[in-house]
mmCIF file of C-alpha atoms (C1' of nucleotides) in Angstrom:
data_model
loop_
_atom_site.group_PDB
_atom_site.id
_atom_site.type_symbol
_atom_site.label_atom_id
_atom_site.label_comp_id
_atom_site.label_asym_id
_atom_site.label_seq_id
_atom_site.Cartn_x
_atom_site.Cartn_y
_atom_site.Cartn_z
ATOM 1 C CA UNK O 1 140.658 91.825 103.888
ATOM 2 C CA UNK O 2 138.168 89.545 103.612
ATOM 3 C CA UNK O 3 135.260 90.329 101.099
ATOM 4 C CA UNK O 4 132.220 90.016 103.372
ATOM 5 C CA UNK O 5 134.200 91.993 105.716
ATOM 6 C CA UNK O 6 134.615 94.632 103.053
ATOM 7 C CA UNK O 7 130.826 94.371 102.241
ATOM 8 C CA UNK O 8 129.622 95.024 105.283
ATOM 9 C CA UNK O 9 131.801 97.750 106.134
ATOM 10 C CA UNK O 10 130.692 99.363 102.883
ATOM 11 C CA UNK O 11 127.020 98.782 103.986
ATOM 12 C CA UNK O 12 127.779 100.098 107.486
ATOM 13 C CA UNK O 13 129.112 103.876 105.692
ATOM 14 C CA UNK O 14 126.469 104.048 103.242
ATOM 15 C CA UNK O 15 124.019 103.826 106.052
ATOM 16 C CA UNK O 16 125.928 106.499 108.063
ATOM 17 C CA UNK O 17 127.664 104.101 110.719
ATOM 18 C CA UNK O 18 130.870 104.206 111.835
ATOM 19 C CA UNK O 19 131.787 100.620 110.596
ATOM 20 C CA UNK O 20 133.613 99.517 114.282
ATOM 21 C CA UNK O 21 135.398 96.164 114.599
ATOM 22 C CA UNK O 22 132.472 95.411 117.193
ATOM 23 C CA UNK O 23 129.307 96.340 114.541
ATOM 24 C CA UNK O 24 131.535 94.832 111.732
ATOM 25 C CA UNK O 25 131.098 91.245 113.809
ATOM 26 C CA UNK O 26 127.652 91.699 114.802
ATOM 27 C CA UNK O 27 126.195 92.248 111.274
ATOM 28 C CA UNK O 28 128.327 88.927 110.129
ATOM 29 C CA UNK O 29 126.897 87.172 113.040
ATOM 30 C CA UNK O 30 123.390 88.337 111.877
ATOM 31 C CA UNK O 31 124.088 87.175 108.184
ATOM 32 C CA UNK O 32 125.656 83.583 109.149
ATOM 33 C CA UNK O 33 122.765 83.349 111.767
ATOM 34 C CA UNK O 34 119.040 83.633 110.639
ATOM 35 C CA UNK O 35 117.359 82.160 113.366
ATOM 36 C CA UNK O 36 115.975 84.882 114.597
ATOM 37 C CA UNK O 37 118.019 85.914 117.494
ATOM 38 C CA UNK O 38 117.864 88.473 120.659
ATOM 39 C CA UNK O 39 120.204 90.894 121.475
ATOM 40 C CA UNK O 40 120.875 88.285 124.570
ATOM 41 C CA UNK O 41 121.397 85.190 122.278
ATOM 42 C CA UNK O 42 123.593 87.094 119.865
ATOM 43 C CA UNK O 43 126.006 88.165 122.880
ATOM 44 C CA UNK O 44 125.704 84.797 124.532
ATOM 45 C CA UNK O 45 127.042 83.075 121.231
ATOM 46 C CA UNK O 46 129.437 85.633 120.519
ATOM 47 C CA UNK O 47 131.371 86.175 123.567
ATOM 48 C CA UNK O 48 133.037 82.584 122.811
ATOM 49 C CA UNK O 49 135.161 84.217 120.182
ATOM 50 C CA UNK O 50 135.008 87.837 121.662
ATOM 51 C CA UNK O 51 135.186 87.974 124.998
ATOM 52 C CA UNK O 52 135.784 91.652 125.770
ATOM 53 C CA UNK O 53 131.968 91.935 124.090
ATOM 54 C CA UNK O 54 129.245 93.481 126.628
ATOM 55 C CA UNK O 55 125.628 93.644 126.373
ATOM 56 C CA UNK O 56 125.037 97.149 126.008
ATOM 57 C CA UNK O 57 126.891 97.290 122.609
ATOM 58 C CA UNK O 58 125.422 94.422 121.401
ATOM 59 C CA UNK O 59 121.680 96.366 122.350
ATOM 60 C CA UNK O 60 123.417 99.783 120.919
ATOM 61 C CA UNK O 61 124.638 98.025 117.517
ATOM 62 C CA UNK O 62 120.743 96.385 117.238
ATOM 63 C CA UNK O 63 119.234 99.211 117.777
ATOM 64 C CA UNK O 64 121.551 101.405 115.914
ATOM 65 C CA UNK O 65 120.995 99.196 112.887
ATOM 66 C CA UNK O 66 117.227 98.700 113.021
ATOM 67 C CA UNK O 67 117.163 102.493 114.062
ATOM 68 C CA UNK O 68 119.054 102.616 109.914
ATOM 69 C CA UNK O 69 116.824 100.544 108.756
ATOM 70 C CA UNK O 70 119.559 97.694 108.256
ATOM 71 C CA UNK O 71 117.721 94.995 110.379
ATOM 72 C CA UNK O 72 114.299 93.481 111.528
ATOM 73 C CA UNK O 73 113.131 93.659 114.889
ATOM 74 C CA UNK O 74 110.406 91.556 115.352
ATOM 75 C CA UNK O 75 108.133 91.573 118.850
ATOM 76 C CA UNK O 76 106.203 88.446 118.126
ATOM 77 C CA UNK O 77 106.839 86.637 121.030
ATOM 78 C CA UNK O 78 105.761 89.561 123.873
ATOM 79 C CA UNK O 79 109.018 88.966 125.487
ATOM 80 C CA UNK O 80 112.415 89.701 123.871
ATOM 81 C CA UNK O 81 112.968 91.274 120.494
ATOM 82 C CA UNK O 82 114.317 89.128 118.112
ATOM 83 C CA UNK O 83 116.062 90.607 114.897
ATOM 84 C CA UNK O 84 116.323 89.727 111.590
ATOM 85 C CA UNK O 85 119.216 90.681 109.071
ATOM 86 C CA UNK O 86 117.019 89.799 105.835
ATOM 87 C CA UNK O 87 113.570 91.149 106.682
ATOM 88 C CA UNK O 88 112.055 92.082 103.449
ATOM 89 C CA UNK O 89 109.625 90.766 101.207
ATOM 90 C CA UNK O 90 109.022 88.189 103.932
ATOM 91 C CA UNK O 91 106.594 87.675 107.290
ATOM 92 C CA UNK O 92 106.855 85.168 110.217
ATOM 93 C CA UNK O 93 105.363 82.144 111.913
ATOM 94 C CA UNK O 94 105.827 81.529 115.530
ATOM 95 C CA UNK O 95 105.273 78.290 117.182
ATOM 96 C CA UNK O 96 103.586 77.971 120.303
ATOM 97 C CA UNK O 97 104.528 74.933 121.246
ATOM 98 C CA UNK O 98 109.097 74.935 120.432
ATOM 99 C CA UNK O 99 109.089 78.823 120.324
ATOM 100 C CA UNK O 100 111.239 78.594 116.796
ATOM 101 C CA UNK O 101 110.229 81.627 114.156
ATOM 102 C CA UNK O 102 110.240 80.480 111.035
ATOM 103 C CA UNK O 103 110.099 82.996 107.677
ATOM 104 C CA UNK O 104 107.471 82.153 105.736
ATOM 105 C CA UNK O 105 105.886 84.041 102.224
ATOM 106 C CA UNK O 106 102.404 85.326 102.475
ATOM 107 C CA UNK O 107 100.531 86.042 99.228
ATOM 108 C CA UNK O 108 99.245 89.339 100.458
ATOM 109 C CA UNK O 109 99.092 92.581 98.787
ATOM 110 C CA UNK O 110 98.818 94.354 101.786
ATOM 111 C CA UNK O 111 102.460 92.309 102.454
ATOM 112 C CA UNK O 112 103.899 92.686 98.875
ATOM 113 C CA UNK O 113 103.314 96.263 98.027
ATOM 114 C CA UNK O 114 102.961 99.639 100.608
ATOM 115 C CA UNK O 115 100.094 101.214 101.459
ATOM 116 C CA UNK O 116 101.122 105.092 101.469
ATOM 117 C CA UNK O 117 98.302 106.166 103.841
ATOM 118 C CA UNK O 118 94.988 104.294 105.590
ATOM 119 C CA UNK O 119 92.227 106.441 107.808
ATOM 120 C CA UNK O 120 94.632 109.752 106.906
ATOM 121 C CA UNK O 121 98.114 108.077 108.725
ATOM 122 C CA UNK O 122 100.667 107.617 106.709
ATOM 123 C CA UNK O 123 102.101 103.866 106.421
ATOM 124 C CA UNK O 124 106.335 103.583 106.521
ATOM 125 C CA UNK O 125 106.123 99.696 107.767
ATOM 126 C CA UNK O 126 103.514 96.906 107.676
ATOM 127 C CA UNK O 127 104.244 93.811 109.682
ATOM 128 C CA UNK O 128 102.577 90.596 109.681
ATOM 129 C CA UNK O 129 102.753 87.192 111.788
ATOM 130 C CA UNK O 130 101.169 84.067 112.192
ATOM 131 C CA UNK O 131 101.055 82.001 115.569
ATOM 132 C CA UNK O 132 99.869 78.103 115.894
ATOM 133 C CA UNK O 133 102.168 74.867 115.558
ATOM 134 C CA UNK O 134 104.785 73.981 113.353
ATOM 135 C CA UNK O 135 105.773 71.668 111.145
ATOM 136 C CA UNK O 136 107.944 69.192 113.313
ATOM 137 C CA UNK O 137 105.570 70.049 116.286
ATOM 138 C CA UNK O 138 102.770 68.564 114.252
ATOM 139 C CA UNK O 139 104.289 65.770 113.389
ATOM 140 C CA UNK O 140 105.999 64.929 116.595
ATOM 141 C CA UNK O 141 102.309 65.390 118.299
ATOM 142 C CA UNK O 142 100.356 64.362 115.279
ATOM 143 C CA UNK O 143 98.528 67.043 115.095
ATOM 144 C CA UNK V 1 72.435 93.757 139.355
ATOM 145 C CA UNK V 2 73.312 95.916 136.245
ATOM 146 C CA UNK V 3 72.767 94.340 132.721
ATOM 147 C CA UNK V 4 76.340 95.329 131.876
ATOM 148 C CA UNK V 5 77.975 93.439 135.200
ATOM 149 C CA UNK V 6 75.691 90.519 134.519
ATOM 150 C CA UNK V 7 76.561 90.129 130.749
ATOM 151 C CA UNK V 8 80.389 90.291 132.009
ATOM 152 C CA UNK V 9 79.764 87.276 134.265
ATOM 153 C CA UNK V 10 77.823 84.993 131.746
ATOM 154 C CA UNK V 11 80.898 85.740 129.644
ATOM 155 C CA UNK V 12 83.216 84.893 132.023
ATOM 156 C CA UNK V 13 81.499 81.746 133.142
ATOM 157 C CA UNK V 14 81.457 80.528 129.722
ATOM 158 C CA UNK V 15 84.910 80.696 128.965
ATOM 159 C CA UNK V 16 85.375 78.773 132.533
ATOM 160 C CA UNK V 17 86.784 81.925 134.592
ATOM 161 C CA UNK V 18 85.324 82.173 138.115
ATOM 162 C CA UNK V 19 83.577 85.678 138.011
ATOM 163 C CA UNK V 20 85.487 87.415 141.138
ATOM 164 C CA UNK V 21 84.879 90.972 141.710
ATOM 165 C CA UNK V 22 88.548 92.324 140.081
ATOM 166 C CA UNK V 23 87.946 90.247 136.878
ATOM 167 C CA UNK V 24 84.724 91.790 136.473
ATOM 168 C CA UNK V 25 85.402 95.223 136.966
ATOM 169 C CA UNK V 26 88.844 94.761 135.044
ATOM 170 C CA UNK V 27 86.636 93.440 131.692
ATOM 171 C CA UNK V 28 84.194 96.328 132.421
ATOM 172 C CA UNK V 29 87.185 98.794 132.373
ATOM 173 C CA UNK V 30 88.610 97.019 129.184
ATOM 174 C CA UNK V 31 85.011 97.698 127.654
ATOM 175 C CA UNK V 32 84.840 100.942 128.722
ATOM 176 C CA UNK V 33 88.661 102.528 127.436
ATOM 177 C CA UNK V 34 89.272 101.431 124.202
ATOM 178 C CA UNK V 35 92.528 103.287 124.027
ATOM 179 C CA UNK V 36 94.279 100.100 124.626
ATOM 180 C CA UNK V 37 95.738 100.002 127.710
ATOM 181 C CA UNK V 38 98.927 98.078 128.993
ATOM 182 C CA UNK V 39 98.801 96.078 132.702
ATOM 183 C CA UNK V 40 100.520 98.886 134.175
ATOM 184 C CA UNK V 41 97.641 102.072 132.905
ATOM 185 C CA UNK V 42 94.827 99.733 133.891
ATOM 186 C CA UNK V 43 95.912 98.796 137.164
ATOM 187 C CA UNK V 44 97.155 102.853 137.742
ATOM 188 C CA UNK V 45 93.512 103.619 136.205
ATOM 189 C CA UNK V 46 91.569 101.719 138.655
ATOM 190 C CA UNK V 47 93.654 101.963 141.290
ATOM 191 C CA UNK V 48 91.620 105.498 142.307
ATOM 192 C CA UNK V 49 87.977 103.103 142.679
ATOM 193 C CA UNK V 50 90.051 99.857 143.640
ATOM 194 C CA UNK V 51 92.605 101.054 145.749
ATOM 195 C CA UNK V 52 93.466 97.342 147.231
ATOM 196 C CA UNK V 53 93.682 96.423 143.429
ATOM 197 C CA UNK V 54 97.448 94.395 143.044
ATOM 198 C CA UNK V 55 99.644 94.694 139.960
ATOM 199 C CA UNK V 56 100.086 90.632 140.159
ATOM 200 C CA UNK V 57 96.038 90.544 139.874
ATOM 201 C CA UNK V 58 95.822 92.803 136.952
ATOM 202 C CA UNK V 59 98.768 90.589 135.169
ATOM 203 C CA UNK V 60 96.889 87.318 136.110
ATOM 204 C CA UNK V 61 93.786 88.489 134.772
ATOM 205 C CA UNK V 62 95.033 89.908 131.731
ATOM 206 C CA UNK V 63 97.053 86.879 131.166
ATOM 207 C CA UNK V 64 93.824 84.380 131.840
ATOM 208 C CA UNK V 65 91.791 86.170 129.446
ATOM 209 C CA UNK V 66 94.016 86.296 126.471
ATOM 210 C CA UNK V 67 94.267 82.371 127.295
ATOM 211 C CA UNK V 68 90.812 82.338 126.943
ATOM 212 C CA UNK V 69 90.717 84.321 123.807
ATOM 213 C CA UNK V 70 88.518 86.615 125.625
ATOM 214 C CA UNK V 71 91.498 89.852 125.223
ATOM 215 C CA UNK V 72 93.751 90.481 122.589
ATOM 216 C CA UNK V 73 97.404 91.266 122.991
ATOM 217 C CA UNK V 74 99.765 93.931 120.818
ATOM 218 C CA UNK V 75 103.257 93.369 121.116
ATOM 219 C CA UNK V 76 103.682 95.885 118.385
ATOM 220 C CA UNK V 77 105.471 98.778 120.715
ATOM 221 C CA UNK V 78 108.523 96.405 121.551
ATOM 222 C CA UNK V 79 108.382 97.524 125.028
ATOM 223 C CA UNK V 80 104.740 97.197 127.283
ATOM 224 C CA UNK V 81 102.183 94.653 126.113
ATOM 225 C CA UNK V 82 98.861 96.544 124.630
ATOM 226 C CA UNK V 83 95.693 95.242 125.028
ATOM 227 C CA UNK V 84 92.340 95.342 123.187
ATOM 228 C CA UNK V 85 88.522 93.880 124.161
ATOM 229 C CA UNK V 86 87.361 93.920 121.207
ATOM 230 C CA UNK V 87 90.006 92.394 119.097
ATOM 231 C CA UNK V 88 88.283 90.593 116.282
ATOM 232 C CA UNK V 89 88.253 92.099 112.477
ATOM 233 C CA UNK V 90 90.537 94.348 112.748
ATOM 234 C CA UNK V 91 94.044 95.559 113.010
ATOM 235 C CA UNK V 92 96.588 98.049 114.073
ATOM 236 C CA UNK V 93 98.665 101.051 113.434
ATOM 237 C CA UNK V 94 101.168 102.297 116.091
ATOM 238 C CA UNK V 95 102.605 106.085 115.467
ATOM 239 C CA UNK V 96 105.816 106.542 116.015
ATOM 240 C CA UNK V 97 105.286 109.821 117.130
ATOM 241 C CA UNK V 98 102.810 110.173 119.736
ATOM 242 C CA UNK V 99 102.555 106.406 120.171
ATOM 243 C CA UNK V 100 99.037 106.281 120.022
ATOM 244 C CA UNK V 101 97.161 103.064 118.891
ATOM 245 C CA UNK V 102 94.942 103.540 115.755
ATOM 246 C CA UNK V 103 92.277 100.886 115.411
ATOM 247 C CA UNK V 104 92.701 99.926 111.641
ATOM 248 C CA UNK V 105 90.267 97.714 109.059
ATOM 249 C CA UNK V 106 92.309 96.050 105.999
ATOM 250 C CA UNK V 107 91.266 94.848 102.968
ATOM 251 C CA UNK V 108 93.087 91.596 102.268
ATOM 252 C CA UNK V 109 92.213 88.017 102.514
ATOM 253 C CA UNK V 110 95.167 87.145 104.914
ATOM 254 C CA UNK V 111 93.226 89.299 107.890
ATOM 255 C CA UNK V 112 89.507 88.099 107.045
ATOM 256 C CA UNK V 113 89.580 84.374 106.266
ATOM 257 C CA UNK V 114 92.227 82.068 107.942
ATOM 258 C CA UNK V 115 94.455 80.539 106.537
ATOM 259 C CA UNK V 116 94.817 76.604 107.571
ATOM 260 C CA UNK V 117 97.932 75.580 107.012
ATOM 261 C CA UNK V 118 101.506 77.475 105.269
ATOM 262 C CA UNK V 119 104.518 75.662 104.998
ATOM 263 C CA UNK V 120 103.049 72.493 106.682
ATOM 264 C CA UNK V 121 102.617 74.889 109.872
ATOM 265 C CA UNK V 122 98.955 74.898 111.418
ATOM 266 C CA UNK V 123 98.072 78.378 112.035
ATOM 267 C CA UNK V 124 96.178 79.467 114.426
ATOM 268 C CA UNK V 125 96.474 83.366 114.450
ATOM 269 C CA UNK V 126 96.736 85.675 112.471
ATOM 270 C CA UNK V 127 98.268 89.352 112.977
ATOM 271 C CA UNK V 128 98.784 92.338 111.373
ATOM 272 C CA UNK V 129 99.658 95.950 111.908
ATOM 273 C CA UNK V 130 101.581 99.039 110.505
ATOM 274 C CA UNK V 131 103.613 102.005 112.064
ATOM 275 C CA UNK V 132 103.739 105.632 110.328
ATOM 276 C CA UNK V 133 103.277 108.895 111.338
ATOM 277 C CA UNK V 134 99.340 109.126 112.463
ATOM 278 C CA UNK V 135 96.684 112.144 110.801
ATOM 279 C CA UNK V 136 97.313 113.789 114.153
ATOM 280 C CA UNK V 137 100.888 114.196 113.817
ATOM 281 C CA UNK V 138 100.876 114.874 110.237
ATOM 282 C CA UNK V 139 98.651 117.765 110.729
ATOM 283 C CA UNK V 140 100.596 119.756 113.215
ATOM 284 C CA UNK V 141 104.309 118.878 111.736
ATOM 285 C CA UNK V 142 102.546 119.275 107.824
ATOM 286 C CA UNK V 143 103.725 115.857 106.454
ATOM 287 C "C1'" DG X 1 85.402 73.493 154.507
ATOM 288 C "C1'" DT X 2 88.005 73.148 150.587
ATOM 289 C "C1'" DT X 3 89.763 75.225 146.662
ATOM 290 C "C1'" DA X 4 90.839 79.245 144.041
ATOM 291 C "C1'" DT X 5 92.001 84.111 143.984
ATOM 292 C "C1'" DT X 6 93.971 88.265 145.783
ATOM 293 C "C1'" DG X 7 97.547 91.379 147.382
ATOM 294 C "C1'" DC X 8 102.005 92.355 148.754
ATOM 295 C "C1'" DA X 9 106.826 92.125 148.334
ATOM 296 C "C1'" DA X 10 110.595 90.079 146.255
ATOM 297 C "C1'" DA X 11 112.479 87.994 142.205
ATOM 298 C "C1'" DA X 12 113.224 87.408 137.426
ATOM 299 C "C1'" DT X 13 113.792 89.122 132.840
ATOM 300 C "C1'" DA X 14 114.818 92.463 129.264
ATOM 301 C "C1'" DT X 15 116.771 96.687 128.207
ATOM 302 C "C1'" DT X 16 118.882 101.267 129.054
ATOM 303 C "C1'" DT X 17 122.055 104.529 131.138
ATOM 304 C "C1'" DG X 18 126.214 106.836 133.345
ATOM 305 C "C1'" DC X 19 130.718 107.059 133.053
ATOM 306 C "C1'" DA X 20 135.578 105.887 132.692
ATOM 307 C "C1'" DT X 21 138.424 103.649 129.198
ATOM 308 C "C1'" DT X 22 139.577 102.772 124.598
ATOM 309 C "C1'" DA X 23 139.357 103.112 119.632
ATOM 310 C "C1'" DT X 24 138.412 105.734 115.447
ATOM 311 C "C1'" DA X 25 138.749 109.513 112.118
ATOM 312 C "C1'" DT T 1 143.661 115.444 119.201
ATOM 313 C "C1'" DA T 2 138.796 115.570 119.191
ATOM 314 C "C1'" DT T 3 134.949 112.740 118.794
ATOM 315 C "C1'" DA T 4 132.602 108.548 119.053
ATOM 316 C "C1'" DA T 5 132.136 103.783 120.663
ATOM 317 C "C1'" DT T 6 132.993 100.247 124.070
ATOM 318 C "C1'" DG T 7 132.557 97.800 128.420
ATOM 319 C "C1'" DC T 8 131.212 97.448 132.947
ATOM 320 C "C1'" DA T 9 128.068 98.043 136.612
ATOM 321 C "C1'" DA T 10 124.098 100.024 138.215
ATOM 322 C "C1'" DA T 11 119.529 101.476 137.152
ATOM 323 C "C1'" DT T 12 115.073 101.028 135.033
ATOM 324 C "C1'" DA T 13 110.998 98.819 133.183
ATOM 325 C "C1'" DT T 14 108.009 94.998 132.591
ATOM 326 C "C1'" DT T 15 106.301 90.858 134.184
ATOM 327 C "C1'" DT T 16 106.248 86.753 137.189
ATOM 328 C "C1'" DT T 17 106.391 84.245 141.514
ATOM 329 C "C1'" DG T 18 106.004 82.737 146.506
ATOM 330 C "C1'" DC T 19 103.151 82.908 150.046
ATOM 331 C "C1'" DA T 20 99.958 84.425 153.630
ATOM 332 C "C1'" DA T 21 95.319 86.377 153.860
ATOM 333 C "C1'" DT T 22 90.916 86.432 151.878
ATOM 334 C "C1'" DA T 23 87.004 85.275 149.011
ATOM 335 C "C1'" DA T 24 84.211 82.035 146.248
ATOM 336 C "C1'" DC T 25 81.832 77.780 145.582
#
DNA sequence: GTTATTGCAAAATATTTGCATTATA
DNA sequence: TATAATGCAAATATTTTGCAATAAC
C-alpha cells in the first residue's frame, strides 16, 4: 500500500473515523489540492476518476472531518464553504475581483497564540481574513 | 419629521441611495436591534408594521448598503449571512452553543490600523472573529 | 413623464435528509 | 452478521432574478 495512503488512514483512526475507501480519497484530494475548494468543486473534480462518488458523501466526509477537527472550513466568500486541509498557523486573503483565496501569514498575536477567554466566553477558534485585490489583479489592472 | 428618520435620509443620500420608505425603516430597524439579524429575521421582524414588505426588497437593500459600506456582513455561521450597523472597531464571537453573536473589542494592530499591502495583495478589509462556548453557556453547563 | 424601486413568484444555488444498497469491522 | 457508510433523489434553506405594478424625482 501506498505510504500516503497508509498515512492518512492512520490519521483517519486516530481521529475516530472509519478510514473508508471514499474518505481515504477525499483527504488525498484535499492534500494534492490547496486551492481552497467546496464540497461542489471537490466532487466535480473527483468524479472523473470515481464516478460512483455523490455529493452527499463528499458534504458528510467535509463535515465529518472539520466536525474532527482535521480540516478548515472557511466562509469568506458568503456563498459556499471552502475547506482547507492545512489550516493552521495561517489566515486568508480573498480577492474581489478573480475570487482566488490565497494563504497568507499575519504577524498577529491574536493569530499566533489563543486567547483562552475574552468578555467571560471562552475562545476554541480565532479566524481571520482579509478582502481587496490581489497580486495578478493589480498588476493586470495596474492598480 | 423625526430627527432619527431625517438623520437616516442625509445618510442615505450621501452614500447615493435614493431614501425610499423600506430603506429607511430597514436602517432604522438595523439601528434599533443590534442582535444582528440575517435578511430572513428582519424581513419576518418587520413584516408585523410592513406587512407588504418583500423578501427580494430586504435582500436588495441589505445588499446595496454593504456596497455602500453603510452595513457590515458576518459570514461567520457558514449558513445565513449576519448583519451589523454599526460595524466599525470591533469584532466577533459566534457560540457554538446558543449561536448567539457577541460583539467583541481586540487588542491587536491587525484589527485597528490597516494594513496596505501583504504579499503584494492590496487589502481592503480586514476581519476577524472567534467561536467558543459564550459566559451564558458556560454558566449553566459549568465550563 | 421617465427612471428607479418594490413586491410577488419562480428560479438558482448550496446543503441536508430519507432510505435502500453496499461496504466495513 | 451487525453496524456504519454510500449513493441517489427529494427536500430544505438561502439568496437572486424576471417582471408587472408602484413610487420617487
Amino acid at each position: 500500500m501506498s505510504p500516503i495512503i497508509d498515512r492518512i488512514k492512520k490519521e483517519l483512526i486516530q481521529a475516530g473515523i472509519q478510514p473508508t475507501y471514499q474518505r481515504i480519497q477525499i483527504v488525498k484530494y484535499l492534500m494534492e489540492n490547496r486551492n481552497h475548494p467546496t464540497a461542489d468543486s471537490i466532487y466535480r473534480d473527483m468524479s472523473a476518476e470515481l464516478p460512483t462518488l455523490s455529493r452527499a458523501t463528499v458534504y458528510n466526509t467535509v463535515n465529518l472531518l472539520v466536525e474532527k477537527n482535521l480540516l478548515g472550513a472557511l466562509n469568506i466568500t458568503g456563498t459556499e464553504t471552502h475547506y482547507d486541509y492545512y489550516f493552521r498557523d495561517h489566515q486568508h486573503f480573498l480577492c474581489i475581483r478573480c475570487g482566488r483565496i490565497y494563504d497568507i501569514s499575519v504577524d498577529c498575536s491574536l493569530m499566533q497564540k489563543k486567547v483562552p477567554e475574552i468578555d467571560g466566553h471562552r475562545v476554541d477558534e480565532i479566524y481571520g481574513y482579509m478582502k481587496g485585490l490581489c497580486v495578478h489583479c493589480r498588476k493586470r489592472e495596474n492598480q
